[in-house]
Amino acid sequence: MSEYKNAKYLKNLSNENFAVEVEIDGVASQVPVTDDANTDWLEVQRLVALGKLTIAAGTDYD
Amino acid sequence: MTKAAELAALIGSGQAQTGRNMAYNGAMNVAQRGTSSTGIGASSGYFTVDRFKLAPNGTAGRLTMTQTAITDLPGFANALKLDCTTSDTSIAAAEFLILSQFFEGQDLQRLKKGTSEAEPITISFYVKGNAAATYTVEIYDADNNRSNNRRFSVTTSWTRVSLTYEGDTTGALDDDNANSLIVNIWLHAGSNSTSGTQNTAWQTLAAAERANSDDTSFFDSTDRTFFMTGFQMEIGETATPFEHEDICDTLRKCQRYYAKSWSQGSAVTTNPGVIGAATVGNVNRAFGNVFWPATMRAAPTVVWYSGSSGTVNKWRNASSGTDITAAAAIAAIGESGYGYVLSAGIDGVTDTLQGHYEAKSEF
């Protein structure tokens, strides 16, 4: 199993959350939140539901 | 024999048909992530040869996985090689090591699974090892939690293994881009997977019946090796000759699941001077697009790398000689590409910005 940690939302130019930046086995990765076929996003959601991962808020674009 | 009869015989043999092989990268010719990875055993993933996943669980055993050139099997230039580097002869109940390939349901509708006309499946491959061994190949239906198993033997010489599984009239496969079927090669298994009588007919998954207690453990010795190539999965009860395909087709198929901006001969983070994506800046704002080389299975997970140092989660401002915060999307990450925006660390319109990417939509 891979390790997921240090998650935070990333915002696009419309200030919508487009991805979660999360370290997957130590590599900072952008996981899209718009596609439930992405297996990393499914795993992030599973870990959040289990209380094993939290996602910090993203920063707005100015 | 007349020309017509020759043609009929050729078609009947299956040799004239293309697209017979449902498996990916069966000749082991594509290894986008690199050709060698050491110390595998703590976590699962795709390490070298595309589309072949290694899933270890709970074992102290470690191995090196390589795409290795071969000269002793005519018609094949490459093989997948596993080499045990740390043995594990105390096998806990939950341990396993599985070499897998995952399939989308929409690619397998031809199997007619779950209907009265369900097709038999034959899996074939060439295999050899350092010594005699026996392992198990499981077909697992992830949509319906069903499985079926066959065992095969390995010798010190290349042998073509052919395993036929009857059609399964229960459990249709979903017609979508999610995983529906997995071919699992069990190389090491604890009693949780071997304590029952191994099932050799389609049935609801029974955890204790997946592998066989008489199977070899790949981790039994640091002498242990496992070579495989010519991997094929096709409809029917007979293994037809391996369906070779050109590198363009194989690479394009693999890029549906993994793509990178580096040259194929360059591993990720090496030779970062090769341009992946580039754009021209404005003061703290630059835009651009990257299109993946093939439409990906799903919107991929993306990792950005500095175009100079290869540092993760960075882009390179080549004009100022500094790494800056990685790109964000203009709108979203898509199956076709990524419209990106960089919003810091840019001094003006003469700045040139460079980035590399990996895009992953594997299972």
mmCIF file of N, CA and C in Angstrom, chain B residues 216-330:
data_model
loop_
_atom_site.group_PDB
_atom_site.id
_atom_site.type_symbol
_atom_site.label_atom_id
_atom_site.label_comp_id
_atom_site.label_asym_id
_atom_site.label_seq_id
_atom_site.Cartn_x
_atom_site.Cartn_y
_atom_site.Cartn_z
ATOM 1 N N THR B 216 5.742 -22.755 -5.051
ATOM 2 C CA THR B 216 7.050 -22.255 -4.639
ATOM 3 C C THR B 216 6.892 -20.843 -4.073
ATOM 4 N N SER B 217 7.708 -20.503 -3.095
ATOM 5 C CA SER B 217 7.822 -19.114 -2.675
ATOM 6 C C SER B 217 8.982 -18.476 -3.425
ATOM 7 N N PHE B 218 8.697 -17.407 -4.114
ATOM 8 C CA PHE B 218 9.766 -16.706 -4.841
ATOM 9 C C PHE B 218 10.844 -16.214 -3.889
ATOM 10 N N PHE B 219 10.454 -15.971 -2.641
ATOM 11 C CA PHE B 219 11.408 -15.442 -1.665
ATOM 12 C C PHE B 219 12.131 -16.551 -0.886
ATOM 13 N N ASP B 220 12.114 -17.773 -1.396
ATOM 14 C CA ASP B 220 12.728 -18.865 -0.618
ATOM 15 C C ASP B 220 14.252 -18.823 -0.633
ATOM 16 N N SER B 221 14.832 -18.092 -1.559
ATOM 17 C CA SER B 221 16.289 -18.042 -1.662
ATOM 18 C C SER B 221 16.703 -16.828 -2.476
ATOM 19 N N THR B 222 17.847 -16.277 -2.156
ATOM 20 C CA THR B 222 18.361 -15.160 -2.965
ATOM 21 C C THR B 222 18.893 -15.643 -4.314
ATOM 22 N N ASP B 223 18.863 -16.940 -4.524
ATOM 23 C CA ASP B 223 19.196 -17.464 -5.855
ATOM 24 C C ASP B 223 18.010 -17.356 -6.817
ATOM 25 N N ARG B 224 16.826 -17.118 -6.264
ATOM 26 C CA ARG B 224 15.603 -17.242 -7.056
ATOM 27 C C ARG B 224 15.482 -16.123 -8.093
ATOM 28 N N THR B 225 15.179 -16.515 -9.313
ATOM 29 C CA THR B 225 14.869 -15.565 -10.381
ATOM 30 C C THR B 225 13.602 -16.016 -11.108
ATOM 31 N N PHE B 226 12.978 -15.081 -11.791
ATOM 32 C CA PHE B 226 11.755 -15.340 -12.560
ATOM 33 C C PHE B 226 11.799 -14.452 -13.791
ATOM 34 N N PHE B 227 11.810 -15.072 -14.945
ATOM 35 C CA PHE B 227 11.820 -14.353 -16.225
ATOM 36 C C PHE B 227 10.502 -14.638 -16.945
ATOM 37 N N MET B 228 9.931 -13.598 -17.558
ATOM 38 C CA MET B 228 8.687 -13.799 -18.304
ATOM 39 C C MET B 228 8.648 -12.857 -19.502
ATOM 40 N N THR B 229 8.128 -13.358 -20.619
ATOM 41 C CA THR B 229 7.848 -12.518 -21.786
ATOM 42 C C THR B 229 6.793 -13.225 -22.635
ATOM 43 N N GLY B 230 6.369 -12.546 -23.686
ATOM 44 C CA GLY B 230 5.357 -13.141 -24.560
ATOM 45 C C GLY B 230 4.032 -13.384 -23.860
ATOM 46 N N PHE B 231 3.645 -12.434 -23.014
ATOM 47 C CA PHE B 231 2.417 -12.581 -22.215
ATOM 48 C C PHE B 231 1.207 -12.271 -23.087
ATOM 49 N N GLN B 232 0.279 -13.185 -23.129
ATOM 50 C CA GLN B 232 -0.882 -13.041 -24.010
ATOM 51 C C GLN B 232 -2.147 -13.539 -23.315
ATOM 52 N N MET B 233 -3.240 -12.802 -23.516
ATOM 53 C CA MET B 233 -4.553 -13.243 -23.037
ATOM 54 C C MET B 233 -5.508 -13.140 -24.212
ATOM 55 N N GLU B 234 -6.142 -14.265 -24.542
ATOM 56 C CA GLU B 234 -6.984 -14.289 -25.743
ATOM 57 C C GLU B 234 -8.205 -15.173 -25.517
ATOM 58 N N ILE B 235 -9.151 -14.994 -26.398
ATOM 59 C CA ILE B 235 -10.340 -15.840 -26.379
ATOM 60 C C ILE B 235 -10.005 -17.192 -26.991
ATOM 61 N N GLY B 236 -10.577 -18.251 -26.416
ATOM 62 C CA GLY B 236 -10.410 -19.575 -26.988
ATOM 63 C C GLY B 236 -9.734 -20.537 -26.035
ATOM 64 N N GLU B 237 -9.655 -21.767 -26.477
ATOM 65 C CA GLU B 237 -9.083 -22.822 -25.638
ATOM 66 C C GLU B 237 -7.676 -23.193 -26.057
ATOM 67 N N THR B 238 -7.138 -22.427 -27.022
ATOM 68 C CA THR B 238 -5.802 -22.721 -27.535
ATOM 69 C C THR B 238 -4.972 -21.447 -27.544
ATOM 70 N N ALA B 239 -3.728 -21.581 -27.148
ATOM 71 C CA ALA B 239 -2.811 -20.442 -27.245
ATOM 72 C C ALA B 239 -2.319 -20.335 -28.675
ATOM 73 N N THR B 240 -2.676 -19.253 -29.337
ATOM 74 C CA THR B 240 -2.173 -19.019 -30.684
ATOM 75 C C THR B 240 -0.797 -18.358 -30.581
ATOM 76 N N PRO B 241 -0.061 -18.313 -31.689
ATOM 77 C CA PRO B 241 1.259 -17.673 -31.625
ATOM 78 C C PRO B 241 1.170 -16.270 -31.037
ATOM 79 N N PHE B 242 2.212 -15.878 -30.309
ATOM 80 C CA PHE B 242 2.206 -14.566 -29.682
ATOM 81 C C PHE B 242 2.023 -13.484 -30.738
ATOM 82 N N GLU B 243 1.130 -12.563 -30.450
ATOM 83 C CA GLU B 243 0.832 -11.490 -31.391
ATOM 84 C C GLU B 243 1.787 -10.317 -31.143
ATOM 85 N N HIS B 244 2.812 -10.240 -31.955
ATOM 86 C CA HIS B 244 3.750 -9.121 -31.839
ATOM 87 C C HIS B 244 3.093 -7.854 -32.370
ATOM 88 N N GLU B 245 3.493 -6.719 -31.822
ATOM 89 C CA GLU B 245 3.013 -5.444 -32.346
ATOM 90 C C GLU B 245 4.172 -4.461 -32.367
ATOM 91 N N ASP B 246 4.052 -3.424 -33.173
ATOM 92 C CA ASP B 246 5.158 -2.474 -33.281
ATOM 93 C C ASP B 246 5.209 -1.603 -32.031
ATOM 94 N N ILE B 247 6.364 -0.976 -31.826
ATOM 95 C CA ILE B 247 6.596 -0.218 -30.597
ATOM 96 C C ILE B 247 5.633 0.960 -30.489
ATOM 97 N N CYS B 248 5.233 1.511 -31.616
ATOM 98 C CA CYS B 248 4.308 2.644 -31.597
ATOM 99 C C CYS B 248 2.981 2.238 -30.960
ATOM 100 N N ASP B 249 2.446 1.115 -31.383
ATOM 101 C CA ASP B 249 1.170 0.657 -30.832
ATOM 102 C C ASP B 249 1.294 0.310 -29.353
ATOM 103 N N THR B 250 2.367 -0.397 -29.000
ATOM 104 C CA THR B 250 2.534 -0.796 -27.603
ATOM 105 C C THR B 250 2.698 0.426 -26.707
ATOM 106 N N LEU B 251 3.535 1.364 -27.141
ATOM 107 C CA LEU B 251 3.765 2.557 -26.326
ATOM 108 C C LEU B 251 2.483 3.364 -26.168
ATOM 109 N N ARG B 252 1.749 3.524 -27.255
ATOM 110 C CA ARG B 252 0.503 4.299 -27.188
ATOM 111 C C ARG B 252 -0.484 3.651 -26.221
ATOM 112 N N LYS B 253 -0.578 2.342 -26.255
ATOM 113 C CA LYS B 253 -1.483 1.653 -25.327
ATOM 114 C C LYS B 253 -1.040 1.866 -23.881
ATOM 115 N N CYS B 254 0.271 1.803 -23.660
ATOM 116 C CA CYS B 254 0.776 1.985 -22.295
ATOM 117 C C CYS B 254 0.561 3.414 -21.816
ATOM 118 N N GLN B 255 0.639 4.373 -22.767
ATOM 119 C CA GLN B 255 0.494 5.776 -22.376
ATOM 120 C C GLN B 255 -0.931 6.130 -21.985
ATOM 121 N N ARG B 256 -1.859 5.254 -22.203
ATOM 122 C CA ARG B 256 -3.206 5.467 -21.659
ATOM 123 C C ARG B 256 -3.176 5.418 -20.126
ATOM 124 N N TYR B 257 -2.145 4.797 -19.584
ATOM 125 C CA TYR B 257 -2.075 4.571 -18.140
ATOM 126 C C TYR B 257 -0.923 5.316 -17.472
ATOM 127 N N TYR B 258 0.093 5.656 -18.256
ATOM 128 C CA TYR B 258 1.239 6.364 -17.705
ATOM 129 C C TYR B 258 1.925 7.114 -18.839
ATOM 130 N N ALA B 259 2.203 8.385 -18.612
ATOM 131 C CA ALA B 259 2.919 9.181 -19.609
ATOM 132 C C ALA B 259 3.900 10.090 -18.896
ATOM 133 N N LYS B 260 4.951 10.439 -19.607
ATOM 134 C CA LYS B 260 5.961 11.337 -19.043
ATOM 135 C C LYS B 260 6.495 12.215 -20.166
ATOM 136 N N SER B 261 7.105 13.332 -19.764
ATOM 137 C CA SER B 261 7.617 14.256 -20.775
ATOM 138 C C SER B 261 9.058 13.972 -21.140
ATOM 139 N N TRP B 262 9.697 13.087 -20.449
ATOM 140 C CA TRP B 262 11.073 12.733 -20.782
ATOM 141 C C TRP B 262 11.118 11.835 -22.021
ATOM 142 N N SER B 263 12.259 11.808 -22.669
ATOM 143 C CA SER B 263 12.459 10.860 -23.752
ATOM 144 C C SER B 263 12.302 9.445 -23.207
ATOM 145 N N GLN B 264 11.890 8.527 -24.073
ATOM 146 C CA GLN B 264 11.637 7.165 -23.598
ATOM 147 C C GLN B 264 12.876 6.512 -23.001
ATOM 148 N N GLY B 265 14.045 6.908 -23.497
ATOM 149 C CA GLY B 265 15.264 6.309 -22.957
ATOM 150 C C GLY B 265 15.752 6.941 -21.680
ATOM 151 N N SER B 266 15.075 7.994 -21.239
ATOM 152 C CA SER B 266 15.515 8.705 -20.043
ATOM 153 C C SER B 266 14.541 8.451 -18.910
ATOM 154 N N ALA B 267 15.067 7.977 -17.790
ATOM 155 C CA ALA B 267 14.231 7.763 -16.624
ATOM 156 C C ALA B 267 13.813 9.110 -16.040
ATOM 157 N N VAL B 268 12.741 9.083 -15.293
ATOM 158 C CA VAL B 268 12.231 10.301 -14.658
ATOM 159 C C VAL B 268 13.313 10.924 -13.787
ATOM 160 N N THR B 269 13.412 12.234 -13.863
ATOM 161 C CA THR B 269 14.354 13.108 -13.140
ATOM 162 C C THR B 269 15.769 13.043 -13.693
ATOM 163 N N THR B 270 16.040 12.144 -14.639
ATOM 164 C CA THR B 270 17.361 12.146 -15.256
ATOM 165 C C THR B 270 17.325 13.041 -16.488
ATOM 166 N N ASN B 271 18.464 13.530 -16.896
ATOM 167 C CA ASN B 271 18.581 14.361 -18.086
ATOM 168 C C ASN B 271 17.486 15.425 -18.129
ATOM 169 N N PRO B 272 17.311 16.208 -17.058
ATOM 170 C CA PRO B 272 16.161 17.119 -17.013
ATOM 171 C C PRO B 272 16.234 18.248 -18.016
ATOM 172 N N GLY B 273 17.368 18.429 -18.694
ATOM 173 C CA GLY B 273 17.462 19.497 -19.661
ATOM 174 C C GLY B 273 16.596 19.286 -20.893
ATOM 175 N N VAL B 274 16.154 18.063 -21.121
ATOM 176 C CA VAL B 274 15.249 17.813 -22.239
ATOM 177 C C VAL B 274 13.912 18.485 -21.938
ATOM 178 N N ILE B 275 13.458 19.325 -22.845
ATOM 179 C CA ILE B 275 12.268 20.121 -22.555
ATOM 180 C C ILE B 275 11.020 19.244 -22.504
ATOM 181 N N GLY B 276 10.260 19.401 -21.451
ATOM 182 C CA GLY B 276 8.971 18.745 -21.379
ATOM 183 C C GLY B 276 7.895 19.722 -21.774
ATOM 184 N N ALA B 277 7.768 20.789 -21.000
ATOM 185 C CA ALA B 277 6.823 21.848 -21.303
ATOM 186 C C ALA B 277 7.531 23.165 -21.080
ATOM 187 N N ALA B 278 7.207 24.148 -21.860
ATOM 188 C CA ALA B 278 7.864 25.442 -21.716
ATOM 189 C C ALA B 278 6.853 26.549 -21.975
ATOM 190 N N THR B 279 7.066 27.665 -21.344
ATOM 191 C CA THR B 279 6.186 28.803 -21.552
ATOM 192 C C THR B 279 6.969 30.072 -21.276
ATOM 193 N N VAL B 280 6.412 31.186 -21.688
ATOM 194 C CA VAL B 280 7.032 32.491 -21.452
ATOM 195 C C VAL B 280 6.236 33.208 -20.380
ATOM 196 N N GLY B 281 6.947 33.836 -19.476
ATOM 197 C CA GLY B 281 6.280 34.418 -18.326
ATOM 198 C C GLY B 281 5.812 35.840 -18.540
ATOM 199 N N ASN B 282 4.975 36.266 -17.603
ATOM 200 C CA ASN B 282 4.708 37.666 -17.366
ATOM 201 C C ASN B 282 4.981 37.839 -15.884
ATOM 202 N N VAL B 283 4.803 38.987 -15.324
ATOM 203 C CA VAL B 283 5.135 39.142 -13.917
ATOM 204 C C VAL B 283 4.213 38.258 -13.080
ATOM 205 N N ASN B 284 4.812 37.234 -12.533
ATOM 206 C CA ASN B 284 4.106 36.297 -11.661
ATOM 207 C C ASN B 284 2.860 35.689 -12.285
ATOM 208 N N ARG B 285 2.865 35.528 -13.602
ATOM 209 C CA ARG B 285 1.721 34.857 -14.230
ATOM 210 C C ARG B 285 2.129 34.350 -15.615
ATOM 211 N N ALA B 286 1.932 33.058 -15.837
ATOM 212 C CA ALA B 286 2.200 32.473 -17.153
ATOM 213 C C ALA B 286 1.236 31.325 -17.372
ATOM 214 N N PHE B 287 0.883 31.119 -18.632
ATOM 215 C CA PHE B 287 -0.079 30.070 -18.963
ATOM 216 C C PHE B 287 0.481 29.166 -20.061
ATOM 217 N N GLY B 288 -0.028 27.982 -20.132
ATOM 218 C CA GLY B 288 0.357 27.088 -21.216
ATOM 219 C C GLY B 288 -0.474 25.822 -21.182
ATOM 220 N N ASN B 289 -0.193 24.917 -22.121
ATOM 221 C CA ASN B 289 -0.923 23.651 -22.196
ATOM 222 C C ASN B 289 0.047 22.499 -22.411
ATOM 223 N N VAL B 290 -0.286 21.380 -21.820
ATOM 224 C CA VAL B 290 0.390 20.127 -22.122
ATOM 225 C C VAL B 290 -0.686 19.141 -22.546
ATOM 226 N N PHE B 291 -0.468 18.483 -23.670
ATOM 227 C CA PHE B 291 -1.395 17.430 -24.093
ATOM 228 C C PHE B 291 -0.712 16.093 -23.908
ATOM 229 N N TRP B 292 -1.354 15.197 -23.205
ATOM 230 C CA TRP B 292 -0.776 13.872 -22.999
ATOM 231 C C TRP B 292 -0.631 13.191 -24.359
ATOM 232 N N PRO B 293 0.326 12.295 -24.508
ATOM 233 C CA PRO B 293 0.544 11.662 -25.814
ATOM 234 C C PRO B 293 -0.591 10.730 -26.239
ATOM 235 N N ALA B 294 -1.409 10.306 -25.294
ATOM 236 C CA ALA B 294 -2.599 9.504 -25.620
ATOM 237 C C ALA B 294 -3.695 9.921 -24.644
ATOM 238 N N THR B 295 -4.934 9.762 -25.053
ATOM 239 C CA THR B 295 -6.025 10.002 -24.112
ATOM 240 C C THR B 295 -5.898 8.997 -22.974
ATOM 241 N N MET B 296 -5.909 9.518 -21.754
ATOM 242 C CA MET B 296 -5.644 8.630 -20.624
ATOM 243 C C MET B 296 -6.927 7.989 -20.118
ATOM 244 N N ARG B 297 -6.752 6.915 -19.383
ATOM 245 C CA ARG B 297 -7.907 6.166 -18.892
ATOM 246 C C ARG B 297 -8.828 7.049 -18.074
ATOM 247 N N ALA B 298 -8.255 7.903 -17.263
ATOM 248 C CA ALA B 298 -9.000 8.812 -16.408
ATOM 249 C C ALA B 298 -8.137 10.061 -16.236
ATOM 250 N N ALA B 299 -8.715 11.114 -15.713
ATOM 251 C CA ALA B 299 -7.901 12.289 -15.392
ATOM 252 C C ALA B 299 -6.763 11.831 -14.486
ATOM 253 N N PRO B 300 -5.525 12.072 -14.900
ATOM 254 C CA PRO B 300 -4.409 11.441 -14.192
ATOM 255 C C PRO B 300 -3.938 12.211 -12.966
ATOM 256 N N THR B 301 -3.288 11.500 -12.090
ATOM 257 C CA THR B 301 -2.483 12.131 -11.052
ATOM 258 C C THR B 301 -1.216 12.661 -11.711
ATOM 259 N N VAL B 302 -0.879 13.922 -11.399
ATOM 260 C CA VAL B 302 0.237 14.577 -12.085
ATOM 261 C C VAL B 302 1.323 14.943 -11.084
ATOM 262 N N VAL B 303 2.545 14.704 -11.461
ATOM 263 C CA VAL B 303 3.705 15.166 -10.701
ATOM 264 C C VAL B 303 4.512 16.076 -11.615
ATOM 265 N N TRP B 304 4.767 17.289 -11.122
ATOM 266 C CA TRP B 304 5.593 18.247 -11.879
ATOM 267 C C TRP B 304 7.026 18.195 -11.377
ATOM 268 N N TYR B 305 7.937 18.447 -12.296
ATOM 269 C CA TYR B 305 9.362 18.456 -11.953
ATOM 270 C C TYR B 305 10.017 19.690 -12.569
ATOM 271 N N SER B 306 10.964 20.241 -11.854
ATOM 272 C CA SER B 306 11.748 21.333 -12.416
ATOM 273 C C SER B 306 12.388 20.904 -13.727
ATOM 274 N N GLY B 307 12.323 21.781 -14.729
ATOM 275 C CA GLY B 307 12.909 21.464 -16.026
ATOM 276 C C GLY B 307 14.419 21.454 -16.021
ATOM 277 N N SER B 308 15.032 21.828 -14.911
ATOM 278 C CA SER B 308 16.490 21.830 -14.844
ATOM 279 C C SER B 308 17.014 20.800 -13.856
ATOM 280 N N SER B 309 16.545 20.904 -12.617
ATOM 281 C CA SER B 309 17.112 20.049 -11.579
ATOM 282 C C SER B 309 16.372 18.732 -11.424
ATOM 283 N N GLY B 310 15.148 18.668 -11.961
ATOM 284 C CA GLY B 310 14.348 17.476 -11.750
ATOM 285 C C GLY B 310 13.697 17.430 -10.380
ATOM 286 N N THR B 311 13.754 18.551 -9.631
ATOM 287 C CA THR B 311 13.154 18.585 -8.301
ATOM 288 C C THR B 311 11.640 18.462 -8.399
ATOM 289 N N VAL B 312 11.067 17.641 -7.534
ATOM 290 C CA VAL B 312 9.627 17.390 -7.545
ATOM 291 C C VAL B 312 8.868 18.636 -7.106
ATOM 292 N N ASN B 313 7.703 18.826 -7.726
ATOM 293 C CA ASN B 313 6.760 19.882 -7.347
ATOM 294 C C ASN B 313 7.301 21.276 -7.666
ATOM 295 N N LYS B 314 8.174 21.357 -8.650
ATOM 296 C CA LYS B 314 8.744 22.644 -9.053
ATOM 297 C C LYS B 314 8.729 22.784 -10.565
ATOM 298 N N TRP B 315 8.747 24.012 -11.022
ATOM 299 C CA TRP B 315 9.110 24.353 -12.403
ATOM 300 C C TRP B 315 10.414 25.124 -12.340
ATOM 301 N N ARG B 316 11.020 25.308 -13.506
ATOM 302 C CA ARG B 316 12.277 26.036 -13.558
ATOM 303 C C ARG B 316 12.093 27.372 -14.266
ATOM 304 N N ASN B 317 12.497 28.447 -13.605
ATOM 305 C CA ASN B 317 12.614 29.731 -14.287
ATOM 306 C C ASN B 317 14.041 29.790 -14.829
ATOM 307 N N ALA B 318 14.172 29.470 -16.103
ATOM 308 C CA ALA B 318 15.513 29.362 -16.688
ATOM 309 C C ALA B 318 16.197 30.713 -16.768
ATOM 310 N N SER B 319 15.415 31.774 -16.784
ATOM 311 C CA SER B 319 16.002 33.109 -16.894
ATOM 312 C C SER B 319 16.634 33.551 -15.582
ATOM 313 N N SER B 320 15.943 33.264 -14.488
ATOM 314 C CA SER B 320 16.490 33.674 -13.187
ATOM 315 C C SER B 320 17.323 32.568 -12.555
ATOM 316 N N GLY B 321 17.244 31.380 -13.134
ATOM 317 C CA GLY B 321 18.021 30.266 -12.589
ATOM 318 C C GLY B 321 17.489 29.748 -11.276
ATOM 319 N N THR B 322 16.183 29.868 -11.064
ATOM 320 C CA THR B 322 15.600 29.400 -9.804
ATOM 321 C C THR B 322 14.433 28.454 -10.090
ATOM 322 N N ASP B 323 14.172 27.577 -9.127
ATOM 323 C CA ASP B 323 12.986 26.732 -9.187
ATOM 324 C C ASP B 323 11.832 27.476 -8.523
ATOM 325 N N ILE B 324 10.658 27.354 -9.110
ATOM 326 C CA ILE B 324 9.483 28.044 -8.579
ATOM 327 C C ILE B 324 8.366 27.037 -8.342
ATOM 328 N N THR B 325 7.359 27.491 -7.642
ATOM 329 C CA THR B 325 6.259 26.603 -7.276
ATOM 330 C C THR B 325 5.631 25.959 -8.514
ATOM 331 N N ALA B 326 5.294 24.700 -8.390
ATOM 332 C CA ALA B 326 4.764 23.939 -9.521
ATOM 333 C C ALA B 326 3.501 24.565 -10.078
ATOM 334 N N ALA B 327 3.216 24.216 -11.310
ATOM 335 C CA ALA B 327 2.038 24.739 -11.980
ATOM 336 C C ALA B 327 0.761 24.260 -11.318
ATOM 337 N N ALA B 328 -0.281 25.086 -11.451
ATOM 338 C CA ALA B 328 -1.637 24.683 -11.086
ATOM 339 C C ALA B 328 -2.470 24.691 -12.359
ATOM 340 N N ALA B 329 -3.638 24.082 -12.281
ATOM 341 C CA ALA B 329 -4.483 24.020 -13.469
ATOM 342 C C ALA B 329 -5.223 25.327 -13.669
ATOM 343 N N ILE B 330 -5.458 25.682 -14.928
ATOM 344 C CA ILE B 330 -6.359 26.800 -15.214
ATOM 345 C C ILE B 330 -7.769 26.414 -14.788
#
